[in-house]
Structures are given as C-alpha cells and as structure tokens.
Amino acid sequence: MLRPRKTIDPKAARTRLDEIGAAVRREAESAEADPFDEAIVAAVLGAAEAMKAEAAALSEVEDHLGKLVRKS
C-alpha cells in the first residue's frame, strides 16, 4: 500500500536556503580573508543554489504528477 509522502514546500525551501546563504555570507564578511575559507563559502553557496534549483524542479514534477492524477 502506498503511503502519502511528505511534500516539499519549494517556497519554504528556497527561503530557508536564502537564510543559510545570508548567514554564510555574513560569517565570511566578518572573518579574516583566507583563501581556504573563501573556497568553503563558495562551495556552501553553490550547494545552496543547487538545492534551490532541485526544490524548484521537484515542485514542477509534483505539479505535473498532480495534473496527471486528476486527469485519470
């Protein structure tokens, strides 16, 4: 038997990832300039952007599947 899965709220996910990115930027600005730290910040911000894109894609798939289910 299929169990309902927890849906992802893409707006909430993007908002939270934006908050994380802002916190990382603030921390990076307050720290001394260190190339290694800058690389870590860039990696974290890149991962946050990738997760935002993934949340948006999942939302589109969920919407499409919902339309297919309603049609049947």
PDB file of C-alpha atoms in Angstrom:
ATOM      1  CA  MET A   1       0.000   0.000   0.000  1.00  0.00           C
ATOM      2  CA  LEU A   2       1.282   3.428  -0.898  1.00  0.00           C
ATOM      3  CA  ARG A   3       1.820   5.873   1.903  1.00  0.00           C
ATOM      4  CA  PRO A   4       1.491   9.594   1.318  1.00  0.00           C
ATOM      5  CA  ARG A   5       4.874  11.182   1.147  1.00  0.00           C
ATOM      6  CA  LYS A   6       5.809  14.391   2.807  1.00  0.00           C
ATOM      7  CA  THR A   7       5.622  17.134   0.210  1.00  0.00           C
ATOM      8  CA  ILE A   8       8.296  19.748  -0.158  1.00  0.00           C
ATOM      9  CA  ASP A   9       7.205  23.347   0.068  1.00  0.00           C
ATOM     10  CA  PRO A  10       9.501  24.916  -2.542  1.00  0.00           C
ATOM     11  CA  LYS A  11       8.945  28.458  -1.282  1.00  0.00           C
ATOM     12  CA  ALA A  12       9.859  27.469   2.255  1.00  0.00           C
ATOM     13  CA  ALA A  13      12.892  25.541   0.989  1.00  0.00           C
ATOM     14  CA  ARG A  14      14.109  28.497  -1.062  1.00  0.00           C
ATOM     15  CA  THR A  15      13.529  30.889   1.839  1.00  0.00           C
ATOM     16  CA  ARG A  16      15.477  28.665   4.227  1.00  0.00           C
ATOM     17  CA  LEU A  17      18.314  28.236   1.731  1.00  0.00           C
ATOM     18  CA  ASP A  18      18.411  32.018   1.226  1.00  0.00           C
ATOM     19  CA  GLU A  19      18.662  32.431   5.017  1.00  0.00           C
ATOM     20  CA  ILE A  20      21.506  29.919   5.150  1.00  0.00           C
ATOM     21  CA  GLY A  21      23.295  31.687   2.302  1.00  0.00           C
ATOM     22  CA  ALA A  22      22.912  35.069   4.022  1.00  0.00           C
ATOM     23  CA  ALA A  23      24.285  33.649   7.267  1.00  0.00           C
ATOM     24  CA  VAL A  24      27.257  32.157   5.440  1.00  0.00           C
ATOM     25  CA  ARG A  25      27.921  35.474   3.674  1.00  0.00           C
ATOM     26  CA  ARG A  26      27.736  37.405   6.974  1.00  0.00           C
ATOM     27  CA  GLU A  27      30.146  34.966   8.591  1.00  0.00           C
ATOM     28  CA  ALA A  28      32.508  35.215   5.635  1.00  0.00           C
ATOM     29  CA  GLU A  29      32.459  39.012   5.725  1.00  0.00           C
ATOM     30  CA  SER A  30      33.188  39.091   9.452  1.00  0.00           C
ATOM     31  CA  ALA A  31      36.084  36.636   9.199  1.00  0.00           C
ATOM     32  CA  GLU A  32      39.556  37.473   8.034  1.00  0.00           C
ATOM     33  CA  ALA A  33      40.184  36.867   4.348  1.00  0.00           C
ATOM     34  CA  ASP A  34      41.524  33.346   3.996  1.00  0.00           C
ATOM     35  CA  PRO A  35      41.542  31.636   0.585  1.00  0.00           C
ATOM     36  CA  PHE A  36      40.591  28.300   2.136  1.00  0.00           C
ATOM     37  CA  ASP A  37      37.629  29.859   3.976  1.00  0.00           C
ATOM     38  CA  GLU A  38      36.579  31.650   0.801  1.00  0.00           C
ATOM     39  CA  ALA A  39      36.595  28.334  -1.063  1.00  0.00           C
ATOM     40  CA  ILE A  40      34.396  26.772   1.621  1.00  0.00           C
ATOM     41  CA  VAL A  41      31.973  29.706   1.473  1.00  0.00           C
ATOM     42  CA  ALA A  42      31.811  29.442  -2.313  1.00  0.00           C
ATOM     43  CA  ALA A  43      31.132  25.704  -2.068  1.00  0.00           C
ATOM     44  CA  VAL A  44      28.370  26.173   0.509  1.00  0.00           C
ATOM     45  CA  LEU A  45      26.718  28.931  -1.513  1.00  0.00           C
ATOM     46  CA  GLY A  46      26.960  26.818  -4.673  1.00  0.00           C
ATOM     47  CA  ALA A  47      25.372  23.881  -2.878  1.00  0.00           C
ATOM     48  CA  ALA A  48      22.572  26.114  -1.590  1.00  0.00           C
ATOM     49  CA  GLU A  49      21.856  27.339  -5.129  1.00  0.00           C
ATOM     50  CA  ALA A  50      21.831  23.758  -6.404  1.00  0.00           C
ATOM     51  CA  MET A  51      19.390  22.743  -3.664  1.00  0.00           C
ATOM     52  CA  LYS A  52      17.121  25.662  -4.539  1.00  0.00           C
ATOM     53  CA  ALA A  53      17.095  24.549  -8.171  1.00  0.00           C
ATOM     54  CA  GLU A  54      16.365  20.979  -7.086  1.00  0.00           C
ATOM     55  CA  ALA A  55      13.459  22.142  -4.899  1.00  0.00           C
ATOM     56  CA  ALA A  56      12.027  24.071  -7.843  1.00  0.00           C
ATOM     57  CA  ALA A  57      12.393  21.055 -10.143  1.00  0.00           C
ATOM     58  CA  LEU A  58      10.748  18.761  -7.602  1.00  0.00           C
ATOM     59  CA  SER A  59       7.883  21.199  -7.295  1.00  0.00           C
ATOM     60  CA  GLU A  60       7.380  21.173 -11.068  1.00  0.00           C
ATOM     61  CA  VAL A  61       7.395  17.367 -11.135  1.00  0.00           C
ATOM     62  CA  GLU A  62       4.947  17.240  -8.241  1.00  0.00           C
ATOM     63  CA  ASP A  63       2.622  19.691 -10.030  1.00  0.00           C
ATOM     64  CA  HIS A  64       2.811  17.674 -13.259  1.00  0.00           C
ATOM     65  CA  LEU A  65       2.090  14.408 -11.469  1.00  0.00           C
ATOM     66  CA  GLY A  66      -0.831  16.036  -9.675  1.00  0.00           C
ATOM     67  CA  LYS A  67      -2.287  17.082 -13.031  1.00  0.00           C
ATOM     68  CA  LEU A  68      -1.875  13.554 -14.393  1.00  0.00           C
ATOM     69  CA  VAL A  69      -3.604  12.057 -11.375  1.00  0.00           C
ATOM     70  CA  ARG A  70      -6.506  14.500 -11.646  1.00  0.00           C
ATOM     71  CA  LYS A  71      -6.950  13.621 -15.339  1.00  0.00           C
ATOM     72  CA  SER A  72      -7.244   9.897 -14.653  1.00  0.00           C
TER      73      SER A  72
END
